[in-house]
Coordinates of C-alpha atoms in Angstrom, one line a residue:
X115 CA 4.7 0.6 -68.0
X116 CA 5.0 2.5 -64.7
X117 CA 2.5 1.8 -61.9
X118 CA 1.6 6.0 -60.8
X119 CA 3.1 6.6 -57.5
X120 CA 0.2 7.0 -54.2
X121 CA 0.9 10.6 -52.4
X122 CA 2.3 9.9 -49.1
X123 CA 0.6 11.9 -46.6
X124 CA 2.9 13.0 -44.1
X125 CA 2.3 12.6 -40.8
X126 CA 3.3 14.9 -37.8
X127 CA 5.7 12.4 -34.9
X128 CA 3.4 11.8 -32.3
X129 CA 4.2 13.1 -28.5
X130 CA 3.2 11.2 -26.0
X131 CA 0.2 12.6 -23.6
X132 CA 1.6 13.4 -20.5
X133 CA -0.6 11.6 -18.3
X134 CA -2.4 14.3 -15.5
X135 CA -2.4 13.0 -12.4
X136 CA -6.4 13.9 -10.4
X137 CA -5.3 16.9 -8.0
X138 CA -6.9 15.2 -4.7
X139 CA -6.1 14.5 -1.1
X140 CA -4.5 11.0 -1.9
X141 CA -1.8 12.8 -4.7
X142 CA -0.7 15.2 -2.4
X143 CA -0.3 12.3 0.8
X144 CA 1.6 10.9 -1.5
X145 CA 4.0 13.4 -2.6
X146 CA 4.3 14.2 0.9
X147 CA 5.1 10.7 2.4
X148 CA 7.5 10.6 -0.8
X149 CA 9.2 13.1 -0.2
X150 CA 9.6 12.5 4.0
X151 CA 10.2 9.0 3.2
X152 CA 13.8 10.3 1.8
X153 CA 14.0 12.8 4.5
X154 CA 13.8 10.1 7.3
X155 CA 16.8 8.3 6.1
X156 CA 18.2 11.3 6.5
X157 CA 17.3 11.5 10.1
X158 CA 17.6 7.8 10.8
X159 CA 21.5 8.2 10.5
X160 CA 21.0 10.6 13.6
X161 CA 18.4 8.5 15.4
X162 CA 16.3 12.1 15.2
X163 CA 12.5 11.6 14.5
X164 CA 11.1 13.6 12.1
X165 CA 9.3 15.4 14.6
X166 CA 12.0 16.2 16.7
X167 CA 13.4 17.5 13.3
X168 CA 10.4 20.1 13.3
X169 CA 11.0 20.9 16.7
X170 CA 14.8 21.7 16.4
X171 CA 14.0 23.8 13.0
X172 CA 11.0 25.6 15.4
X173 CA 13.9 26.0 18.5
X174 CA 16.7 27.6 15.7
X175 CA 13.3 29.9 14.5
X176 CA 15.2 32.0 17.5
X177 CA 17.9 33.0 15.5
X178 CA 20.7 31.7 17.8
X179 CA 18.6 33.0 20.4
X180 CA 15.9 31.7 23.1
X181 CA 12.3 30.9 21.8
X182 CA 9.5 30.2 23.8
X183 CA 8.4 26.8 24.5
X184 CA 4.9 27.0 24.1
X185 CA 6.3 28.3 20.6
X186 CA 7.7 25.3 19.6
X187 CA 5.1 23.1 21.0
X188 CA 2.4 25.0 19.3
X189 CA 4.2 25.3 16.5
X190 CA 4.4 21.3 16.8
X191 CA 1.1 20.8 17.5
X192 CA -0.5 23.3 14.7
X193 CA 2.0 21.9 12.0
X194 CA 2.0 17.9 12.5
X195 CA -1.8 18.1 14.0
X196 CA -0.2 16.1 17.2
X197 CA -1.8 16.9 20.7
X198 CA 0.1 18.7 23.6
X199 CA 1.5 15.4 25.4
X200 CA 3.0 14.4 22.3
X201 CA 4.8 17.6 21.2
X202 CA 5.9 18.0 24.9
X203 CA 7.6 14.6 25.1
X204 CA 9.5 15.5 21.4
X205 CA 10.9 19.0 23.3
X206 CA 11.5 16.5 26.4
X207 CA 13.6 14.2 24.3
X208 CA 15.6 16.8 22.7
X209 CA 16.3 17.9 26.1
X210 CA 17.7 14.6 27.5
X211 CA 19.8 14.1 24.1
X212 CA 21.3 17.6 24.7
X213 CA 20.1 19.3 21.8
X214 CA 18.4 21.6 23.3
X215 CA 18.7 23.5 26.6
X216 CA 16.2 26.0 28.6
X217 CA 18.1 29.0 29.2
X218 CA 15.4 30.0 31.6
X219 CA 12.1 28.8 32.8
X220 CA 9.6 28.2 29.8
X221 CA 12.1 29.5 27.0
X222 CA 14.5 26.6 25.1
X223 CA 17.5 27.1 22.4
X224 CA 19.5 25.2 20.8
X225 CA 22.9 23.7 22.4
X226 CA 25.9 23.7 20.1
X227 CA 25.2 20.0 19.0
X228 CA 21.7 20.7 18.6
X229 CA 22.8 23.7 15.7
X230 CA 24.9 21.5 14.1
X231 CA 22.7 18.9 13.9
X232 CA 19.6 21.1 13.0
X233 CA 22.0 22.6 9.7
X234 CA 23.2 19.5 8.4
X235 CA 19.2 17.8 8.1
X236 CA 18.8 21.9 7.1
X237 CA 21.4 21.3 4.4
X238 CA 20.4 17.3 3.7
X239 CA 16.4 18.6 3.4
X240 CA 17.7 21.1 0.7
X241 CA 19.6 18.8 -1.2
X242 CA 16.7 16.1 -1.0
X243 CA 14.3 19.3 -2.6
X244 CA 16.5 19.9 -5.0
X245 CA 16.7 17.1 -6.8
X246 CA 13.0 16.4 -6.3
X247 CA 12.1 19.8 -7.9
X248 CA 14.7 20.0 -10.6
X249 CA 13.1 20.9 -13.6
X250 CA 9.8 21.9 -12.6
X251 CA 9.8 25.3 -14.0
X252 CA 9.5 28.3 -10.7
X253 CA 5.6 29.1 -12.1
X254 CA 4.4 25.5 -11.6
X255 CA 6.0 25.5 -8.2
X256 CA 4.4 29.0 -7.3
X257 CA 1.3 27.5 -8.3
X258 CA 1.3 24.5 -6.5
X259 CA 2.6 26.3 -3.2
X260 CA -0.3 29.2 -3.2
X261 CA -3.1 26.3 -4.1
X262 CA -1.4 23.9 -0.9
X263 CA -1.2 26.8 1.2
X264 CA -4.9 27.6 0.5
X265 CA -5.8 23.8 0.7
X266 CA -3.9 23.4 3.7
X267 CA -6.2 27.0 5.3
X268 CA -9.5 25.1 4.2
X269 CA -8.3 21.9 6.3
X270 CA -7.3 24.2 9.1
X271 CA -10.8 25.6 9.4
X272 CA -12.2 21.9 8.5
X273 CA -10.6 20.8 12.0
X274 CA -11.6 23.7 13.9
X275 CA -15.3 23.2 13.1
X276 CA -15.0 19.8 13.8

């Protein structure tokens, strides 16, 4: 005598839930220190701070060219959030390394050293992004730059009502 055979239900595989990440102050700090964290080792082999980094990408803004001081200090101060001293002595530093020279009063550009030095952390800094972002598919990363851009406007205004 035969036993009658249970149905088998199938069952679909399971994927696992991709865990979402809270979209909050801390996650992005985080990305960010990430991401500078392989940057600075970068910079370390150069003894160039990462500020001094912003400055010389600022300086080459002048497109071989001179650029206004105050340019590159604002654009030091407004982008890292560091006061006037500070950005001053990173311009003064790049200066005394002979990165950068002041073609005439209150204008800088890069020296020769400082251009190569600028495109290979240029060149590290994209190879560094690109492996970061592989994969992330071009939509996602619009996304995620129009919503930083417009968290990093709501800060801006956050500061200057402060």
């Amino acid at each position: 005598m035969s036993t009658p055979a249970t149905p088998i239900t199938p069952v679909a595989p399971s994927t696992p839930a991709v865990p979402v990440a809270p979209f909050n102050g801390q996650v992005v700090g985080l990305a960010h220190y990430a991401s500078r964290a392989a940057l600075e080792r970068v910079l370390a082999r150069s003894g160039t701070t990462f500020e001094q980094s912003v400055a010389l990408r600022a300086a080459a803004s002048g497109d071989g060219g001179a650029v206004g001081r105050s340019r590159v200090v604002g654009g030091l101060v407004d982008g890292l959030k560091i006061d006037e001293a500070a950005a001053l002595r990173t311009v003064d530093e790049l200066a005394a390394r002979g990165l950068l020279e002041e073609p005439a009063p209150g204008q800088v550009t890069l020296t020769s050293t400082g251009r190569e030095l600028f495109v290979s952390i240029r060149t590290a800094g994209a190879e560094i992004a690109s492996r970061v972002y592989a994969g992330i598919p071009a939509e996602d990363l619009a996304v995620v730059g129009r919503v930083l851009a417009l968290v990093k406007e709501r800060a801006d205004a956050e500061l200057a009502g402060a």
